[in-house]
Tab-separated table of C-alpha atoms (C1' of nucleotides) in Angstrom:
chain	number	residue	atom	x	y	z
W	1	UNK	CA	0.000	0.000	0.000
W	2	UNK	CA	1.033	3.347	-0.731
W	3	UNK	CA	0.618	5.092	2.747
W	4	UNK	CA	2.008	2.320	4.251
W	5	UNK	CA	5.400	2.609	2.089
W	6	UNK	CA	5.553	6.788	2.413
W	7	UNK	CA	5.951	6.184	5.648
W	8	UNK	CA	9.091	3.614	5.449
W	9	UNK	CA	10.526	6.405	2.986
W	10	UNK	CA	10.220	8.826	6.329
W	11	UNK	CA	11.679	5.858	8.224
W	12	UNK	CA	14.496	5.816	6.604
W	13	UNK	CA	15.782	9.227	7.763
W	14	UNK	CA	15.205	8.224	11.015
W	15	UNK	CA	13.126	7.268	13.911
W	16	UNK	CA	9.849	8.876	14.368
W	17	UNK	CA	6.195	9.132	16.007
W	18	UNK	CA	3.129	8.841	14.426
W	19	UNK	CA	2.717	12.694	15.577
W	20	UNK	CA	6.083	13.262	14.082
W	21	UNK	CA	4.780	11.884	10.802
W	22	UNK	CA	1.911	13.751	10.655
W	23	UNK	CA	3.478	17.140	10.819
W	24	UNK	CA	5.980	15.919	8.100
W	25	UNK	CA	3.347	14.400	5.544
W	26	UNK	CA	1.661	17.672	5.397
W	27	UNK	CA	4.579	20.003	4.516
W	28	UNK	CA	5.945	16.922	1.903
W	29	UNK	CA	3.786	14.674	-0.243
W	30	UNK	CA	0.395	16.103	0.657
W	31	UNK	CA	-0.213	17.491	-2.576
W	32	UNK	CA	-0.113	13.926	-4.399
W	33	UNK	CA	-0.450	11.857	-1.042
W	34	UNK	CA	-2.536	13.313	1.945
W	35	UNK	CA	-2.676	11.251	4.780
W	36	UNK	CA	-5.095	11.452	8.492
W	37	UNK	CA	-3.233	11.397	11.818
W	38	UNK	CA	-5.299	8.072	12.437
W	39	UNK	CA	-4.880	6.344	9.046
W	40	UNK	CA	-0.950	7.020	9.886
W	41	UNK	CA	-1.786	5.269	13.190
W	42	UNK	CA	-3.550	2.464	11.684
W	43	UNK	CA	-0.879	2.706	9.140
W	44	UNK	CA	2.161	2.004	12.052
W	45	UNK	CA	0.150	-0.743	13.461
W	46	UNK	CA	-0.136	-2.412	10.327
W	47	UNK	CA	4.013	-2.140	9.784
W	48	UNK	CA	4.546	-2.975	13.119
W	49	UNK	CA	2.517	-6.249	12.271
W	50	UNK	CA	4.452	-7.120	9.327
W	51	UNK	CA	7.787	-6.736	10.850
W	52	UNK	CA	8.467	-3.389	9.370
W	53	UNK	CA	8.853	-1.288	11.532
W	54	UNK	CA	9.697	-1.591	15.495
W	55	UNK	CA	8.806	0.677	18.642
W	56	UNK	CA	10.460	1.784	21.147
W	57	UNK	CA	8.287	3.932	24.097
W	58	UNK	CA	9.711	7.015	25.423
W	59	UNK	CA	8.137	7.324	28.360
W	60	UNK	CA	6.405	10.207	29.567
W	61	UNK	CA	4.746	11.655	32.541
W	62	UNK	CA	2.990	15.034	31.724
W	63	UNK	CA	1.445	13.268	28.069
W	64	UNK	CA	0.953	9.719	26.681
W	65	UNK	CA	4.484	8.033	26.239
W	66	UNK	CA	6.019	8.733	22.579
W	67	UNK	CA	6.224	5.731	20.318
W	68	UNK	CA	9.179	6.055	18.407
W	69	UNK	CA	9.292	3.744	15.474
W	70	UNK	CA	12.275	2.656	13.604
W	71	UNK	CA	12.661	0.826	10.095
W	72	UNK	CA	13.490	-2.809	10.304
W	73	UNK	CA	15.850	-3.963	7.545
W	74	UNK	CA	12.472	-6.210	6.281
W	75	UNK	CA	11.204	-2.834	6.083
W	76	UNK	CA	14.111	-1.482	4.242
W	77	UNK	CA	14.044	-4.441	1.660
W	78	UNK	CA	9.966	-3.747	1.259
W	79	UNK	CA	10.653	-0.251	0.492
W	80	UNK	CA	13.851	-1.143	-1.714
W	81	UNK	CA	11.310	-3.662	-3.765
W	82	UNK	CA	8.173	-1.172	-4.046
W	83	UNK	CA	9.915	1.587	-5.048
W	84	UNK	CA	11.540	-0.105	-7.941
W	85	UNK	CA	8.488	-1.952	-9.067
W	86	UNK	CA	6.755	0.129	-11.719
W	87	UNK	CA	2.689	0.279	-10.215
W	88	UNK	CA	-0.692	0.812	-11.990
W	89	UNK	CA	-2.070	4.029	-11.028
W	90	UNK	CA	-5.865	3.914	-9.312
W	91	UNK	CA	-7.717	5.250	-11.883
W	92	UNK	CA	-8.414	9.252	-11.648
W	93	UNK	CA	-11.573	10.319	-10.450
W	94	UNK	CA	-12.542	13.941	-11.555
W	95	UNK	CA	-15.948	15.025	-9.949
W	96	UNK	CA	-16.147	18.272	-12.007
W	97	UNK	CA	-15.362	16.706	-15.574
W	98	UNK	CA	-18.766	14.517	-14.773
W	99	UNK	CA	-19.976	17.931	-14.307
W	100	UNK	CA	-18.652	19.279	-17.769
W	101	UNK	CA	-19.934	15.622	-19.468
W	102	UNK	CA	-23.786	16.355	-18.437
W	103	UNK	CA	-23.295	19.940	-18.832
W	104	UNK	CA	-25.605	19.968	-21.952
W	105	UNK	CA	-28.329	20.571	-19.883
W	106	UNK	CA	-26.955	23.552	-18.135
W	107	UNK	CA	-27.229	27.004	-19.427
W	108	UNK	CA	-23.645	29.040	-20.971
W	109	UNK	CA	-24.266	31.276	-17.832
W	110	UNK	CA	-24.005	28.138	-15.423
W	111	UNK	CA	-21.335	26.260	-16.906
W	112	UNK	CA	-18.861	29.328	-17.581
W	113	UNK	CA	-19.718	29.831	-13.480
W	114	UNK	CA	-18.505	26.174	-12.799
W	115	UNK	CA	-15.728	26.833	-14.802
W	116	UNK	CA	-14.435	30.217	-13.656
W	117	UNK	CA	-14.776	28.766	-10.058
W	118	UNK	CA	-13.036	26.123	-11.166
W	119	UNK	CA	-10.532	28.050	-12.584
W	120	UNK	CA	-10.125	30.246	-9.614
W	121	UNK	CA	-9.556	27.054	-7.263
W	122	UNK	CA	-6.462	26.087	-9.073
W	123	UNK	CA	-5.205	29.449	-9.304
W	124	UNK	CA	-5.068	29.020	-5.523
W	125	UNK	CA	-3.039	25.555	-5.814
W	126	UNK	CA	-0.447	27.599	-7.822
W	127	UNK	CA	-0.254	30.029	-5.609
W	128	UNK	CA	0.221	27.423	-2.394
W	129	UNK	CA	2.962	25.656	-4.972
W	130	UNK	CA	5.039	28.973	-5.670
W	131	UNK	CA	4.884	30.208	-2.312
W	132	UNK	CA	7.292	27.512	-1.661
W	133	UNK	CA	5.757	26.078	1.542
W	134	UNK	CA	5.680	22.131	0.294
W	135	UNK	CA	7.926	20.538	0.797
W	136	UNK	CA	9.079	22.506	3.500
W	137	UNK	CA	12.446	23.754	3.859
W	138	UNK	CA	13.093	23.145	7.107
W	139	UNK	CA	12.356	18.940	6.330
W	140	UNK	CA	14.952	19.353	3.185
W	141	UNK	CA	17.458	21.711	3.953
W	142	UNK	CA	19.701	18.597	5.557
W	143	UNK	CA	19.636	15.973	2.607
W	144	UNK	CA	22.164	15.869	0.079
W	145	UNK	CA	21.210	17.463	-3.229
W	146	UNK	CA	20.152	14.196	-5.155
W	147	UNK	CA	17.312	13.650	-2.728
W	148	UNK	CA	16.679	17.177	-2.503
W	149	UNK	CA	16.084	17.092	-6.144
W	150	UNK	CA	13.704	14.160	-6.283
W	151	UNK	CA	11.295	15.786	-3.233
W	152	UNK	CA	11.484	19.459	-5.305
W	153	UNK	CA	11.095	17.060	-8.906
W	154	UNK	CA	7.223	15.907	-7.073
W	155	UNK	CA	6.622	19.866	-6.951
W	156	UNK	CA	7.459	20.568	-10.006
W	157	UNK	CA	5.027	18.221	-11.645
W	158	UNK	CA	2.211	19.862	-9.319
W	159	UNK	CA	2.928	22.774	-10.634
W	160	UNK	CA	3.202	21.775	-14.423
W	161	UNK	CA	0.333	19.926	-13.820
W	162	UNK	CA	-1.757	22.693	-12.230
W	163	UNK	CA	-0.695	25.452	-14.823
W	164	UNK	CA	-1.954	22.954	-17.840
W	165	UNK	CA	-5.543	22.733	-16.007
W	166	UNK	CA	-5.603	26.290	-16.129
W	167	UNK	CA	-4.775	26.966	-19.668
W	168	UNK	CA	-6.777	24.193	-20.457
W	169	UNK	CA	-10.114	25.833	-18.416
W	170	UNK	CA	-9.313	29.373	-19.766
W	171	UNK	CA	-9.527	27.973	-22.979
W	172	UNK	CA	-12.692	26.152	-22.099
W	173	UNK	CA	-13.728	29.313	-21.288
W	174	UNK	CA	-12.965	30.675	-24.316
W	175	UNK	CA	-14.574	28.414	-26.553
W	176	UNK	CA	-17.782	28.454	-24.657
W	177	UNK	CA	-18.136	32.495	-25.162
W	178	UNK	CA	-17.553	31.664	-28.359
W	179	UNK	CA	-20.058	29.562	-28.663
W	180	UNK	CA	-17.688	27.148	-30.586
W	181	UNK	CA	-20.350	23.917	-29.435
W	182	UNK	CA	-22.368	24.878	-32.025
W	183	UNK	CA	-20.073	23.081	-34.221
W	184	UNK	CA	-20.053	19.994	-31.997
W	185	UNK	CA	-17.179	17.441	-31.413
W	186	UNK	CA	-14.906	19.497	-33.636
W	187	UNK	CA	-15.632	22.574	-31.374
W	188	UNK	CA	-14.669	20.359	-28.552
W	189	UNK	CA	-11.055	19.334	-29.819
W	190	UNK	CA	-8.286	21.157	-29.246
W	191	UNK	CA	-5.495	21.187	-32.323
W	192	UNK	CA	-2.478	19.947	-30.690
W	193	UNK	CA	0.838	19.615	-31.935
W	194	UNK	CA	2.489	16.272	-31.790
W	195	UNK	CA	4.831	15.697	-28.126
D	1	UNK	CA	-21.843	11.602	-4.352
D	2	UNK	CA	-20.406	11.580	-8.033
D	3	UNK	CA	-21.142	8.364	-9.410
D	4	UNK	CA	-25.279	8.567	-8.371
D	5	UNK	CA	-25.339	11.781	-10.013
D	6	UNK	CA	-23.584	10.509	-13.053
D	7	UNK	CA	-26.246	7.634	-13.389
D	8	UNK	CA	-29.021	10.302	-12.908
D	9	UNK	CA	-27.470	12.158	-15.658
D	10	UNK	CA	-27.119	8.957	-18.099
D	11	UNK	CA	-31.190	8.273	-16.847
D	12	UNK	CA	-31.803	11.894	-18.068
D	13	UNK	CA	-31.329	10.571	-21.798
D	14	UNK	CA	-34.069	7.851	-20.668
D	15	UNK	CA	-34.438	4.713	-18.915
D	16	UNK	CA	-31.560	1.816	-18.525
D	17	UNK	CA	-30.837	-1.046	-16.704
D	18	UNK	CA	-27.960	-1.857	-14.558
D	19	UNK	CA	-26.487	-3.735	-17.549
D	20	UNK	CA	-26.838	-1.064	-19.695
D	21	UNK	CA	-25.296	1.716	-17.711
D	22	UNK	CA	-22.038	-0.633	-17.231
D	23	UNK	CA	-21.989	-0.126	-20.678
D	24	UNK	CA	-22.379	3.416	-21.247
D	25	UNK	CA	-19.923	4.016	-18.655
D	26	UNK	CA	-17.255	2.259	-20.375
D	27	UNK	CA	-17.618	4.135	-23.471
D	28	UNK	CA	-18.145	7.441	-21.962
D	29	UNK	CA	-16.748	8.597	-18.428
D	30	UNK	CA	-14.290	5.766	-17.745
D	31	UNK	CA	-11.513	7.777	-18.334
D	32	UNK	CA	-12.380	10.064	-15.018
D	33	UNK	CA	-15.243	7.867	-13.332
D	34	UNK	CA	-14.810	4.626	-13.875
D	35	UNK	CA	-17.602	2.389	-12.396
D	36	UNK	CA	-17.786	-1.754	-11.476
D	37	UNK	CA	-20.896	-3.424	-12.673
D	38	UNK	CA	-21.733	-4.342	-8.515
D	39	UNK	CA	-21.519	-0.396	-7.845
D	40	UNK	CA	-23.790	0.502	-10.272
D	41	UNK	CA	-26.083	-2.149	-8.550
D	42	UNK	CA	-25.706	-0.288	-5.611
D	43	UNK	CA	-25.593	3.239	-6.388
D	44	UNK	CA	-29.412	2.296	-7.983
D	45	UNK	CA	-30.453	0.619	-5.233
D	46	UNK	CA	-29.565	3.809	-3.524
D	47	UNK	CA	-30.903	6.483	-5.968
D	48	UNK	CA	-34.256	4.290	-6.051
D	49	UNK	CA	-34.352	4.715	-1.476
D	50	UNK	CA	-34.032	8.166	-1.980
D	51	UNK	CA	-36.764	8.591	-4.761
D	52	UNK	CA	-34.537	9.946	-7.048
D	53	UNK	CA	-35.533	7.007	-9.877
D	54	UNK	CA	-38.165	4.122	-10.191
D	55	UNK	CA	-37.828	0.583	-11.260
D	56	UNK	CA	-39.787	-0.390	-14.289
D	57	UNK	CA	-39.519	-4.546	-14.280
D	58	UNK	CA	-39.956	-5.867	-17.638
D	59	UNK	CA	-40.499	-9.804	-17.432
D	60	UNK	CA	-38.102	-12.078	-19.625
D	61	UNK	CA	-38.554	-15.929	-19.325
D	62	UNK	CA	-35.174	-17.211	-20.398
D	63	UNK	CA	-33.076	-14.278	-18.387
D	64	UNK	CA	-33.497	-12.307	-15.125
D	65	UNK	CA	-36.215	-9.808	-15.295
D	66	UNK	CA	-34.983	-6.359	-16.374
D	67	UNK	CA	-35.210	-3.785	-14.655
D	68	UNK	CA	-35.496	-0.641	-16.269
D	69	UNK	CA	-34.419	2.909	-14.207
D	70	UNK	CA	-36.203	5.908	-14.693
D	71	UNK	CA	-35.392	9.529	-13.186
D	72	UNK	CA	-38.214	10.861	-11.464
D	73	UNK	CA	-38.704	14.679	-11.097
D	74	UNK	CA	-37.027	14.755	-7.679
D	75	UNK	CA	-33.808	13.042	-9.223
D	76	UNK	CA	-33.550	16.272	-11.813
D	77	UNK	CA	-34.217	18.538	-9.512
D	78	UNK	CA	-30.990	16.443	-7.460
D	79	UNK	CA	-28.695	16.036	-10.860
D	80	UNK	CA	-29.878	20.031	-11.366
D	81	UNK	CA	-28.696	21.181	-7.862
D	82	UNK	CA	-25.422	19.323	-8.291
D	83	UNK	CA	-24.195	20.266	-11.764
D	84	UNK	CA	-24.295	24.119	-10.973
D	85	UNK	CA	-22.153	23.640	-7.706
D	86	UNK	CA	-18.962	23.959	-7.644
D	87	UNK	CA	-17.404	20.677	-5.470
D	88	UNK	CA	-14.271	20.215	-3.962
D	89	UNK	CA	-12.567	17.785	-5.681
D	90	UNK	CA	-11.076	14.532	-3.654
D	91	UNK	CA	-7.708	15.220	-3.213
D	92	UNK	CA	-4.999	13.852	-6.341
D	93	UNK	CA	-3.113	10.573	-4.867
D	94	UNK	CA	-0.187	9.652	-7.405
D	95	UNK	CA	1.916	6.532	-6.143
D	96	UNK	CA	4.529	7.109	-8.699
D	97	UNK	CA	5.028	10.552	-7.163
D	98	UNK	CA	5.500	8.940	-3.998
D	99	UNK	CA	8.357	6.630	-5.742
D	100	UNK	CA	10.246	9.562	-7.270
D	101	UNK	CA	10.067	11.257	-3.938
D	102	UNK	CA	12.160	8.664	-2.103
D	103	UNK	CA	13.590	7.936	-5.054
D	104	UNK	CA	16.920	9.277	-3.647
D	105	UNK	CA	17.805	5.835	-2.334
D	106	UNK	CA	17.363	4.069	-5.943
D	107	UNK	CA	20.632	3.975	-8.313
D	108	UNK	CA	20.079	6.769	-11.952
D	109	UNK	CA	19.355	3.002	-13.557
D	110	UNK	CA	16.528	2.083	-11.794
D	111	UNK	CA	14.434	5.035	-11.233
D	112	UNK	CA	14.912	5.689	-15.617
D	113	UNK	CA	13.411	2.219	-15.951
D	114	UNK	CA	10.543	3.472	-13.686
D	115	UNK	CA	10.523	6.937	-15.710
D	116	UNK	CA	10.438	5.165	-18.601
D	117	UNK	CA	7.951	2.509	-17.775
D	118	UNK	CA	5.603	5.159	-16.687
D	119	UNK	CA	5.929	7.394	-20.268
D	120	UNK	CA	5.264	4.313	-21.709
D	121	UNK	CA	2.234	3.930	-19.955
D	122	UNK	CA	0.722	7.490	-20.754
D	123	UNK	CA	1.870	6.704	-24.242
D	124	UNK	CA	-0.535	4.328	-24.420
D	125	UNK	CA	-3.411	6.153	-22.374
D	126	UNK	CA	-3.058	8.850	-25.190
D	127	UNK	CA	-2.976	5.994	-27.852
D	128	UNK	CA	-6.317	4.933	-26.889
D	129	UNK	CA	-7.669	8.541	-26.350
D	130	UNK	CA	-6.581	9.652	-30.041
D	131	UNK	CA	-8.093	5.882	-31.423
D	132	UNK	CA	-11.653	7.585	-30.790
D	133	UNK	CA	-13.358	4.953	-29.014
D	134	UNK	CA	-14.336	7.031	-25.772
D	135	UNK	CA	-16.710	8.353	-25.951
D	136	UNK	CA	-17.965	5.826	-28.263
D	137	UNK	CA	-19.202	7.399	-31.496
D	138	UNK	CA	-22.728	5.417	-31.095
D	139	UNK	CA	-23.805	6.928	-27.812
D	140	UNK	CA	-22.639	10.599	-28.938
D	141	UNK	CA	-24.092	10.436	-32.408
D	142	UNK	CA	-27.753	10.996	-31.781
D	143	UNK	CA	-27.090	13.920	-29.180
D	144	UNK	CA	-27.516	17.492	-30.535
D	145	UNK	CA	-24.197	19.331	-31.123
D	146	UNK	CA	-24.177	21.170	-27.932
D	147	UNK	CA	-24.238	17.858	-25.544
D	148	UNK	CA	-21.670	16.463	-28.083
D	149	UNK	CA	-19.257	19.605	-27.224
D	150	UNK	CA	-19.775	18.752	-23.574
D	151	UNK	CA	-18.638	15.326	-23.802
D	152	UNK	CA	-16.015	15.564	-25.973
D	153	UNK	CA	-14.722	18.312	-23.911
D	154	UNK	CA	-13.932	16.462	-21.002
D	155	UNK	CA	-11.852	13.594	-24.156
D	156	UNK	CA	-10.218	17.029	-24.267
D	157	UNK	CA	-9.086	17.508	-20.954
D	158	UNK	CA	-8.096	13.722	-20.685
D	159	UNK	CA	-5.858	14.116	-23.541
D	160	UNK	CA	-4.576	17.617	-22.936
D	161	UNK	CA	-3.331	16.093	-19.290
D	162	UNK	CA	-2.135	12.998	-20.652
D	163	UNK	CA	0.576	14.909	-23.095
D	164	UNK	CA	1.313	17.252	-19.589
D	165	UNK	CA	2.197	14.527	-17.837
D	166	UNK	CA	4.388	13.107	-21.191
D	167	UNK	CA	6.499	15.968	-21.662
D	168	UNK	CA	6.969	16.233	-18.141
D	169	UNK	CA	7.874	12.692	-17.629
D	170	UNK	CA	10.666	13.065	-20.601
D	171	UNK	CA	11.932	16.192	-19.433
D	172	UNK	CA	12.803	14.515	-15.928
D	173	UNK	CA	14.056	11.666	-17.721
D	174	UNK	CA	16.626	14.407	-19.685
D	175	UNK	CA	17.500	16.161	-16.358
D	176	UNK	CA	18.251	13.047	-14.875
D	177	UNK	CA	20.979	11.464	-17.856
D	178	UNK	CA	22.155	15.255	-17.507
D	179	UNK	CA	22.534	14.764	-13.900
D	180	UNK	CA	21.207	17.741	-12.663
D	181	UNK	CA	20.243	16.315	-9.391
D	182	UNK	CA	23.694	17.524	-8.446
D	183	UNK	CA	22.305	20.778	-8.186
D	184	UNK	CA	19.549	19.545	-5.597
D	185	UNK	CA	16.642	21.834	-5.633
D	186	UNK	CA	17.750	24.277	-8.590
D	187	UNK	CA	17.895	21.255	-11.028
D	188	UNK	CA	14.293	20.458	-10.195
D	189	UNK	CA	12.633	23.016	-11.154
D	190	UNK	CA	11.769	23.952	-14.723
D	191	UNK	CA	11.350	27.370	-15.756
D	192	UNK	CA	7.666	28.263	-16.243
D	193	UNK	CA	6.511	31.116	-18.477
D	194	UNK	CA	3.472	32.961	-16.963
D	195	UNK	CA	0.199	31.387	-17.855
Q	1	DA	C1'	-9.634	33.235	28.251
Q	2	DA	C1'	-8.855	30.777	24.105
Q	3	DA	C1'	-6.140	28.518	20.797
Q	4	DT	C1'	-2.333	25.722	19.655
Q	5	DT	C1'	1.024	22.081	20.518
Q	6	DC	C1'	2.025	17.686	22.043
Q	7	DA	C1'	0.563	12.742	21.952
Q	8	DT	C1'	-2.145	8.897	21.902
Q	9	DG	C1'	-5.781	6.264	19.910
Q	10	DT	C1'	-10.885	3.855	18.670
Q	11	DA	C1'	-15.245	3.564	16.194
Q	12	DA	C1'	-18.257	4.478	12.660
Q	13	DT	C1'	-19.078	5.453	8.050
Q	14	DA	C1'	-18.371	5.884	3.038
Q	15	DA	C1'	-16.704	4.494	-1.343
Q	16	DG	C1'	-14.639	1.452	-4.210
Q	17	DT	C1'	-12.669	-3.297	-5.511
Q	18	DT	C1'	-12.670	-8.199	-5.859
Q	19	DA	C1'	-14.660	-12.451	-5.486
Q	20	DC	C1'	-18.518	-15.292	-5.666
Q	21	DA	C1'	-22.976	-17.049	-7.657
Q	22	DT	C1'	-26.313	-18.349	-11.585
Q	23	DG	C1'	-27.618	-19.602	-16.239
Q	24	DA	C1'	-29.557	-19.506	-21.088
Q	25	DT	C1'	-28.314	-17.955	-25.764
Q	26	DT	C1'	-25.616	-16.748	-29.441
Q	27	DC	C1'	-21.513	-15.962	-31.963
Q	28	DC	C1'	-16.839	-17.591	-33.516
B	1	DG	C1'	-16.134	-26.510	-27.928
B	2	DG	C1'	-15.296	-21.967	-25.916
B	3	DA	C1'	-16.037	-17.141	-25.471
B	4	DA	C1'	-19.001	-13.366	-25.339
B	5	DT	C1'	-23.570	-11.343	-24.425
B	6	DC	C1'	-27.391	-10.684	-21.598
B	7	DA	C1'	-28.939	-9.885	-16.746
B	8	DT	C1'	-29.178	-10.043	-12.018
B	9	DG	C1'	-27.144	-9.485	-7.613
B	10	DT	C1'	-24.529	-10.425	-2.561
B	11	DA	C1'	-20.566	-10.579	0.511
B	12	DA	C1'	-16.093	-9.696	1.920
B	13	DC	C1'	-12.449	-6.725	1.954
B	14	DT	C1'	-9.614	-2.461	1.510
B	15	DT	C1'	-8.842	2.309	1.899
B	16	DA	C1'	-9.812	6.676	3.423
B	17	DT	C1'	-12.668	10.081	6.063
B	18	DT	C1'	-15.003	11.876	10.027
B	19	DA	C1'	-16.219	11.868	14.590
B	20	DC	C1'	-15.256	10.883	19.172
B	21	DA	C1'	-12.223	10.748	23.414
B	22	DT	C1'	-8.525	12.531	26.746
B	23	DG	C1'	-5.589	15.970	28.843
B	24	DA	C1'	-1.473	18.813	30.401
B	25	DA	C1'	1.549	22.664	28.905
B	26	DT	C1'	2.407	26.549	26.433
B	27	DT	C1'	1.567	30.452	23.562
B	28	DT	C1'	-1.405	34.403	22.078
DNA sequence: AAATTCATGTAATAAGTTACATGATTCC
DNA sequence: GGAATCATGTAACTTATTACATGAATTT
């Protein structure tokens, strides 16, 4: 499982808590892999299981003892395996392009609205993405450059990937003022050069 | 949820079974909603508790019964309501992303072969896209021009992304033979004209 | 005085996938 | 003879989300 194998990656740099985890998930690979403080919990429990991970408690008095777990060298050689094994993708599931599909029975008015929000909301995921919060610098300031390059390579596809939904809605945009559906599929189909 | 109001807005065009919505979904909105025959079953069973559509059974001797869907004015009124709001979309997950992001611990070799694997992969994603078979020319023919712009709008989008993530994917492969991972984060990022 | 941080979890629910179950007819 | 088509479903399982539960210490 995916989760399950981000959180070996983490692992790997060291020892950590499911708390730990948490704060480090959401500054790193939350943009292509969010993750709940109790599915990361159910998550360790799961490793621990499997012989992938081990804890050690840290005991405390003022809060509940800290669970610090640590990669087992199984857990190294799982990680090793997945990471090289190329992996079907779950299918992508796009709530607003079932939107655009039945759109036919909305009005110009309502579907440029759905669009331009639309629009607007990944504006916003740019914006996140430049401001250079994710990943965070304080998690990659410390690893050499090669890894440093793979966490900042993840970004850079969220961004390319963000700015081509945006040209692509402006230009949805575009073609709907123009009232280009009048011609039908071939108002529909972009003219794009070969890769 | 999504895949209720997608059946609602296949039931808009007039009654189907089960059966026949498995295969309308294959032709149509599997590229960004894909749907198992025993969720269909269950997503009716659903709509028809809520009032949103009514079975029609139409007795066969040699087969099961079928059982025909139709919307009923509350399930427009439902589709209606949920095609003019904008939704928050579920949240990208991209496994691969999580493999190039500890991909710091594989060798240039191996994380290519993954690279390359995975262009391969879209390759053939955009193969199938530019065959024309979704949406399948004998559902879309009989719509007027305007529905037709609709769905092949959203073959648009799927195809648009799929050469994104294609360039991308060869362009990481270049920086990598070039080995600009030895300038960590600087050698990540591509530059980006303004939108 | 209120919010955030630290630190752990469990339980319930939702959505989607896979496996199982049946069985006649028709096409290759 | 075997595969595909037609036609229905149920049950188990996996994954992820949301809600619930506790509670001291520190920051605003």
């Amino acid at each position: 499982m995916s989760l399950d194998h981000a959180i070996l990656g983490f692992l790997r740099y060291g020892p950590r808590t499911g708390y730990d985890l948490k704060k480090v998930f959401d500054v790193s690979v939350r943009h292509f892999w969010p993750a709940q403080q109790s599915q990361i919990y159910q998550s360790l429990t799961n490793l621990t299981d499997h012989g992938h991970i081990e804890c050690e408690v840290i005991a405390q008095t003022d809060r509940p003892n800290r669970k610090l777990f640590h990669i087992t060298n199984s857990g190294r050689d799982e990680l090793q395996r997945w990471l090289v094994a190329p992996i079907a993708e779950k299918p992508v599931r796009a709530q607003f392009l079932i939107q655009i599909f039945f759109a036919g029975c909305l009005t110009d008015t309502e579907i440029l609205h759905l669009l331009e929000s639309k629009a607007k909301e990944v504006q916003r995921v740019i914006e996140r993405f430049e401001h250079g919060e994710i990943p965070h610098p304080t998690h990659a300031k410390d690893l050499p450059p090669r890894e440093q390059f793979f966490w900042y390579l993840t970004l850079d596809f969220g961004i390319d990937n963000a700015y081509q939904s945006l040209r692509w809605l402006k230009q949805a945009i575009a073609r709907i003022r123009n009232k280009d559906y009048e011609q039908g599929i071939a108002g529909a189909l972009a003219e794009r050069k070969s890769s």
